[in-house]
CSV table of C-alpha atoms in Angstrom, one decimal:
chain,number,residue,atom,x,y,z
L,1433,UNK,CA,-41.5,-104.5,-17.5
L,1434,UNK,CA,-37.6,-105.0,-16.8
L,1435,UNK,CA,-36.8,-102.0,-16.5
L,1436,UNK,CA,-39.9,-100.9,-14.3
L,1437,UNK,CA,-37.9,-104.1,-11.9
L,1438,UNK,CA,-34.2,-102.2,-12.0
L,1439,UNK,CA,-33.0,-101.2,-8.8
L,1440,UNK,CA,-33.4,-97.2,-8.1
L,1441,UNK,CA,-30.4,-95.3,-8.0
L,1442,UNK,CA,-29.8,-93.3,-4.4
L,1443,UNK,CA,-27.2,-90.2,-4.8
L,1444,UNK,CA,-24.9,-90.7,-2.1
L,1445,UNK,CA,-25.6,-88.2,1.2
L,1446,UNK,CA,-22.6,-85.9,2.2
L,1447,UNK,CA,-22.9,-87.7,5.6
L,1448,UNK,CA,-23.5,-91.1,4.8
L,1449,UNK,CA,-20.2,-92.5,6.1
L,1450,UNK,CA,-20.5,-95.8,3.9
L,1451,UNK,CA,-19.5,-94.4,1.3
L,1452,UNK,CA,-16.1,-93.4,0.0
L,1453,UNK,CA,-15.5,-89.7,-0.7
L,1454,UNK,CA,-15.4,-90.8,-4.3
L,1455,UNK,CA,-17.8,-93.0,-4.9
L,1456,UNK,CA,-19.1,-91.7,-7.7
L,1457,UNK,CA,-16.0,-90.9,-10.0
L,1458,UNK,CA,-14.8,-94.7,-9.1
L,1459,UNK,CA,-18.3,-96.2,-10.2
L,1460,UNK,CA,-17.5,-93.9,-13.9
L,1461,UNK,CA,-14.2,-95.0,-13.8
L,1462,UNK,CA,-15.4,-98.5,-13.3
L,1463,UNK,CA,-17.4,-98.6,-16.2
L,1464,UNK,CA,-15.0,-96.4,-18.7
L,1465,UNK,CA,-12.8,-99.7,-17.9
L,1466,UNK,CA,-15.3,-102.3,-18.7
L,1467,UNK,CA,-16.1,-100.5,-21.7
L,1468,UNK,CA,-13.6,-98.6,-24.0
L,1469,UNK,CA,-11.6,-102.1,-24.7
L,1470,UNK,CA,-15.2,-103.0,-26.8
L,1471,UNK,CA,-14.5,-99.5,-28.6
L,1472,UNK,CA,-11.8,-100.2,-31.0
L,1473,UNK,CA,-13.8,-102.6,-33.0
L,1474,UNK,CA,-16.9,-100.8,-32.8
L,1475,UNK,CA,-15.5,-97.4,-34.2
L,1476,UNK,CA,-13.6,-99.8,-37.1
L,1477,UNK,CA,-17.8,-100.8,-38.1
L,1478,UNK,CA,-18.5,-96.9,-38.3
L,1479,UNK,CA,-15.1,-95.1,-39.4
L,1480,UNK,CA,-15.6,-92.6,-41.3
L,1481,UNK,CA,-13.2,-90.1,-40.1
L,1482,UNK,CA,-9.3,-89.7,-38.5
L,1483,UNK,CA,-10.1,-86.6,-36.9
L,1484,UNK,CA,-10.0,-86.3,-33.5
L,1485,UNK,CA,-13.4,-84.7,-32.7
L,1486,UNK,CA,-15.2,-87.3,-35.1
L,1487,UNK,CA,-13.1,-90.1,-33.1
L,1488,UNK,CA,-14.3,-88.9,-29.9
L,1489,UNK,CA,-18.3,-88.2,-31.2
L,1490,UNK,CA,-18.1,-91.9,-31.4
L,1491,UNK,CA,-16.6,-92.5,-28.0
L,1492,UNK,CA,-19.5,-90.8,-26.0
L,1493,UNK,CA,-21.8,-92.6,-28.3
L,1494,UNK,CA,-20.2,-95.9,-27.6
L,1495,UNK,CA,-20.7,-95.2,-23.5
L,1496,UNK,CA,-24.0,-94.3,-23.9
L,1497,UNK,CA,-25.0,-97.1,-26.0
L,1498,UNK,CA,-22.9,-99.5,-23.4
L,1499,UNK,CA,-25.0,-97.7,-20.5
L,1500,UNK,CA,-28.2,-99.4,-22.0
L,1501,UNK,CA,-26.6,-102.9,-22.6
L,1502,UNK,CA,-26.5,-105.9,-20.6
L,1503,UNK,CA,-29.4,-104.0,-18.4
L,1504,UNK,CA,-27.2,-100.7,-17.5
L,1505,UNK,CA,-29.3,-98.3,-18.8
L,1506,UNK,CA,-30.2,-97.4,-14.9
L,1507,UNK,CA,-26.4,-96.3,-14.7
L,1508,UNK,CA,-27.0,-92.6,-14.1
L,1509,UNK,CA,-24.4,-90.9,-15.6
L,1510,UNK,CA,-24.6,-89.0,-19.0
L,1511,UNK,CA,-21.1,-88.9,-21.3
L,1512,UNK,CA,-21.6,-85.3,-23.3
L,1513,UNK,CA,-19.0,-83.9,-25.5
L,1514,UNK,CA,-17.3,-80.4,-24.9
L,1515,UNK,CA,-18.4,-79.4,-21.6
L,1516,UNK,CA,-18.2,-75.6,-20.6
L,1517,UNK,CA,-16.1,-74.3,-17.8
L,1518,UNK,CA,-17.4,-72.4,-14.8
L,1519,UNK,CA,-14.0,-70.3,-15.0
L,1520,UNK,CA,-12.7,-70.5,-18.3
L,1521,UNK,CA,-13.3,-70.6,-21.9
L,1522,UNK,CA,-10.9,-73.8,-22.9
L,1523,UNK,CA,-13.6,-77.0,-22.9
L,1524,UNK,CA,-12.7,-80.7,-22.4
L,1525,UNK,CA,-13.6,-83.0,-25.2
L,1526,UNK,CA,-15.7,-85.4,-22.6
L,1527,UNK,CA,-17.6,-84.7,-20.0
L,1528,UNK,CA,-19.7,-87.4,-17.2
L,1529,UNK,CA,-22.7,-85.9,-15.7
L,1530,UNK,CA,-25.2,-87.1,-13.1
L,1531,UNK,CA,-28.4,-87.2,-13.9
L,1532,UNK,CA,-30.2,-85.5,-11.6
L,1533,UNK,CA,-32.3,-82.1,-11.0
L,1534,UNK,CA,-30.9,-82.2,-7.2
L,1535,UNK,CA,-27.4,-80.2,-8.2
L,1536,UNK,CA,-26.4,-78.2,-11.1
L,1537,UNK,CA,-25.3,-79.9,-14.4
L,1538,UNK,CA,-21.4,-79.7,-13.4
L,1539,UNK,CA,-19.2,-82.8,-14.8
L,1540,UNK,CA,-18.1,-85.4,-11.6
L,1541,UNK,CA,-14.9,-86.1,-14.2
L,1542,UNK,CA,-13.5,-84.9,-17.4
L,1543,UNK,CA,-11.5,-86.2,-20.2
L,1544,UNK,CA,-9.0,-84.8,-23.0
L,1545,UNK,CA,-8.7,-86.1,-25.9
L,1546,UNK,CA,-5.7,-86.4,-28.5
L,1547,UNK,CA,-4.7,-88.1,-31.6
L,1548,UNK,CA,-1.0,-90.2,-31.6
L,1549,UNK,CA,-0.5,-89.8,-35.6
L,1550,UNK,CA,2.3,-89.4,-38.0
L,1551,UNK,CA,0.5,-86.0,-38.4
L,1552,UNK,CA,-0.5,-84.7,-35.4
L,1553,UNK,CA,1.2,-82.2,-33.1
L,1554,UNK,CA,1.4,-85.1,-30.9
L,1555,UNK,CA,3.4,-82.5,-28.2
L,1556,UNK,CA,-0.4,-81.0,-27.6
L,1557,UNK,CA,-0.9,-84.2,-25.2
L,1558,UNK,CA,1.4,-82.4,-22.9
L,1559,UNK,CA,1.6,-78.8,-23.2
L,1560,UNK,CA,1.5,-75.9,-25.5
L,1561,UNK,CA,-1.5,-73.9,-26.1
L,1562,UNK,CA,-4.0,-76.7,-26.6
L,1563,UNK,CA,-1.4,-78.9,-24.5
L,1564,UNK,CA,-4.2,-81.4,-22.4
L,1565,UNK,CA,-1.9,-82.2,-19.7
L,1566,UNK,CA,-0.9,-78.2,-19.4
L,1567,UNK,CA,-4.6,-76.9,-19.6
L,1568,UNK,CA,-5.1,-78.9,-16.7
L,1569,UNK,CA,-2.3,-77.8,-14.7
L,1570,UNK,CA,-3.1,-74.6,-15.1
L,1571,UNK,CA,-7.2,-75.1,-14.0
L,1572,UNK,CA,-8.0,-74.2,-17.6
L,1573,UNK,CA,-9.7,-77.8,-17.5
L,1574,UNK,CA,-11.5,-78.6,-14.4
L,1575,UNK,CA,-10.6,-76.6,-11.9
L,1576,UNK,CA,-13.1,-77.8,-9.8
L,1577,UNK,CA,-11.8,-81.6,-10.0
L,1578,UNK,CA,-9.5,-83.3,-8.4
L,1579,UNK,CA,-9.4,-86.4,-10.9
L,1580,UNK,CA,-9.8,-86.5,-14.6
L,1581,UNK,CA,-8.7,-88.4,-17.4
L,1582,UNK,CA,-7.2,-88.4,-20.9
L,1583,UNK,CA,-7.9,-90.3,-24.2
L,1584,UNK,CA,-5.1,-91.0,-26.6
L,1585,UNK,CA,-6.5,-92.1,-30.1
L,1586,UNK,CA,-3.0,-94.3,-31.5
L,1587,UNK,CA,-3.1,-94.8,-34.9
L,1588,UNK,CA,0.4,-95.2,-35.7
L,1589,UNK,CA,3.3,-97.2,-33.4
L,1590,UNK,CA,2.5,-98.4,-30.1
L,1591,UNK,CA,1.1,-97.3,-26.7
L,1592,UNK,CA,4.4,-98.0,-25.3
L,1593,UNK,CA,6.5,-95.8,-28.0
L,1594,UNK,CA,3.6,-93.2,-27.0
L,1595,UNK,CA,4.7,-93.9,-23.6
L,1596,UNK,CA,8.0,-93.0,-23.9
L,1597,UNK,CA,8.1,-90.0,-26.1
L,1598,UNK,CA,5.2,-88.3,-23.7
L,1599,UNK,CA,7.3,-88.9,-20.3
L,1600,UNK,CA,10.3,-87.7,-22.5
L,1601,UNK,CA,7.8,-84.6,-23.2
L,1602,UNK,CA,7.1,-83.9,-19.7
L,1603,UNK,CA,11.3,-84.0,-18.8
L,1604,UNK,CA,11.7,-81.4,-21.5
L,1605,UNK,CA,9.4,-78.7,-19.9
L,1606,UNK,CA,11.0,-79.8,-16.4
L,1607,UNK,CA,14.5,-79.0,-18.0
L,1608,UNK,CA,13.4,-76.3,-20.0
L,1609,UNK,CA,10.5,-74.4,-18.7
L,1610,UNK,CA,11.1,-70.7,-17.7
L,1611,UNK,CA,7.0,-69.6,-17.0
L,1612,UNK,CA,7.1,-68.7,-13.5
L,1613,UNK,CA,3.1,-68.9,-13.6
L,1614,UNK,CA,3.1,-73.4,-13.8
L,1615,UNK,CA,5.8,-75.9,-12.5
L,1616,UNK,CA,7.0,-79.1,-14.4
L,1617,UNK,CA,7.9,-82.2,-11.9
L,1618,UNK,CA,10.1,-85.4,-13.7
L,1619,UNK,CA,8.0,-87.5,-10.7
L,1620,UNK,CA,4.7,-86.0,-12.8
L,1621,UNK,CA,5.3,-88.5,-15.8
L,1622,UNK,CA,2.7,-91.3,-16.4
L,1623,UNK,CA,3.4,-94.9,-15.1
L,1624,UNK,CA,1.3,-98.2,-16.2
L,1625,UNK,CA,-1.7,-99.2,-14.4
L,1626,UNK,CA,-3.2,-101.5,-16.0
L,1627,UNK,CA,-3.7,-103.5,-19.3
L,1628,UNK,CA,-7.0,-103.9,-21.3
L,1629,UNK,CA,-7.9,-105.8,-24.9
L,1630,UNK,CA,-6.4,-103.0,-27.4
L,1631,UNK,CA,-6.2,-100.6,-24.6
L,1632,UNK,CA,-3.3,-99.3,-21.8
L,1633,UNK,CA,-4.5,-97.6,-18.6
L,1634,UNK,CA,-1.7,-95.6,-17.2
L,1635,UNK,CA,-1.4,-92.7,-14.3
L,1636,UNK,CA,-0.1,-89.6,-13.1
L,1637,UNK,CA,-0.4,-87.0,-10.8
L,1638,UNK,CA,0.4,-82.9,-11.3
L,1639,UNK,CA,1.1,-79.9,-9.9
L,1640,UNK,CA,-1.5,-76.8,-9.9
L,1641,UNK,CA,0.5,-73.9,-9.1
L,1642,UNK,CA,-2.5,-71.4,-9.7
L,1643,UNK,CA,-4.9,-73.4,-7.6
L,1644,UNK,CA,-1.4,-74.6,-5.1
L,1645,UNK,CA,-3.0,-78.3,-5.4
L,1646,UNK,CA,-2.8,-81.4,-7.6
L,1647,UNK,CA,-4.7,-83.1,-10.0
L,1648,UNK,CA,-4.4,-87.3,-10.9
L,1649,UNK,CA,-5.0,-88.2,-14.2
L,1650,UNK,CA,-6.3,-91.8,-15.9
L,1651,UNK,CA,-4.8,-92.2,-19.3
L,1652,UNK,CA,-6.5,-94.3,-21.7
L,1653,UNK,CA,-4.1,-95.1,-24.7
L,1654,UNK,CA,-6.5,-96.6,-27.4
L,1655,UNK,CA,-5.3,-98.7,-30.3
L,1656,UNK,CA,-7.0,-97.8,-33.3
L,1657,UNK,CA,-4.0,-98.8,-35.5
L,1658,UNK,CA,-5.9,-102.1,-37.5
């Protein structure tokens, strides 16, 4: 059979010099980009809901179905929603797993997900107490990470208006922010990477006072607006 013939998937040795440090978040990343532009028009066949948890139950099913297309069903990553954390009780929305029985279930990368609506508290991207950008600043969100990512579900106005108003978010805090226990940076707003079919890639890096590293973020601004 096919699949019986697919090539056998090797976890990467600690020592094995060949391969970047990593690897395997790249090879995820990788295949988050050759994917979510297909998911606009696949979640327009199966909308049922504006909610953000509904949006993003069909966002891991769209990975998963996309890991056993086109003969990737050997990819050996699992997408799962809501991931718990070692060290606290604040989950992601997204979580990538290896699938393997060699090292505890912990996610190699996580994502955040919020809505960009007319009716959202569209802040929440950034900070506040469900803020996505702020939860991982402060380790509530992967802690154990050094790269994650975030999914912005637009369904009104434009990535780029999105754009704007969260770097103008991020400024605020720097200007404004009096909570000795997490530092805002101006140089922490997002910047574009990249360009997909209905979808903007941008990046940015932040400050972890609690944890005195950083973390880099991949945001994924998704047009669901049609």
């Amino acid at each position: 059979m096919l699949r019986d013939s697919l090539p056998t998937y090797q976890l990467p040795q600690p020592n094995d010099l060949s391969v970047p440090i990593n690897y395997e978040v790249e090879q995820i990343l990788l295949f988050v980009d050759n994917c979510v532009p297909k998911f606009p028009i696949y979640y327009k066949t199966i909308k049922d809901s504006d909610t953000e948890n509904r949006i993003s139950d069909f966002l891991v099913h769209h990975f998963q179905l996309c890991k056993t297309e086109n003969n990737q069903d050997y990819f050996p990553y699992d997408f799962r929603k809501n991931p718990t954390q070692a060290s606290s009780g604040k989950e992601t929305d997204i979580g990538v797993f290896v699938l393997t029985r060699g090292r505890k279930p912990s996610p190699l990368i996580e994502f955040e997900a919020k809505r960009f609506s007319e009716s959202s508290s569209n802040e929440q991207y950034v900070y506040g107490n469900r803020g996505g950008i702020e939860r991982f600043k402060r380790g509530h969100h992967s802690s154990h990470l050094k790269v994650c990512g975030m999914f912005a579900y637009i369904q009104s106005r434009s990535s780029e208006e999105w754009c704007t108003k969260v770097n103008s978010w991020i400024t605020n805090q720097f200007n404004t922010n009096t909570d000795s226990s997490i530092d805002w940076l101006e140089k922490e707003q997002l910047s574009k990477y990249t360009s997909f079919s209905s979808v903007d890639k941008y990046t940015s890096s932040h400050t972890r006072k609690s944890l005195d590293d950083s973390i880099l973020l991949w945001h994924y601004f998704i047009d669901l607006t049609n």
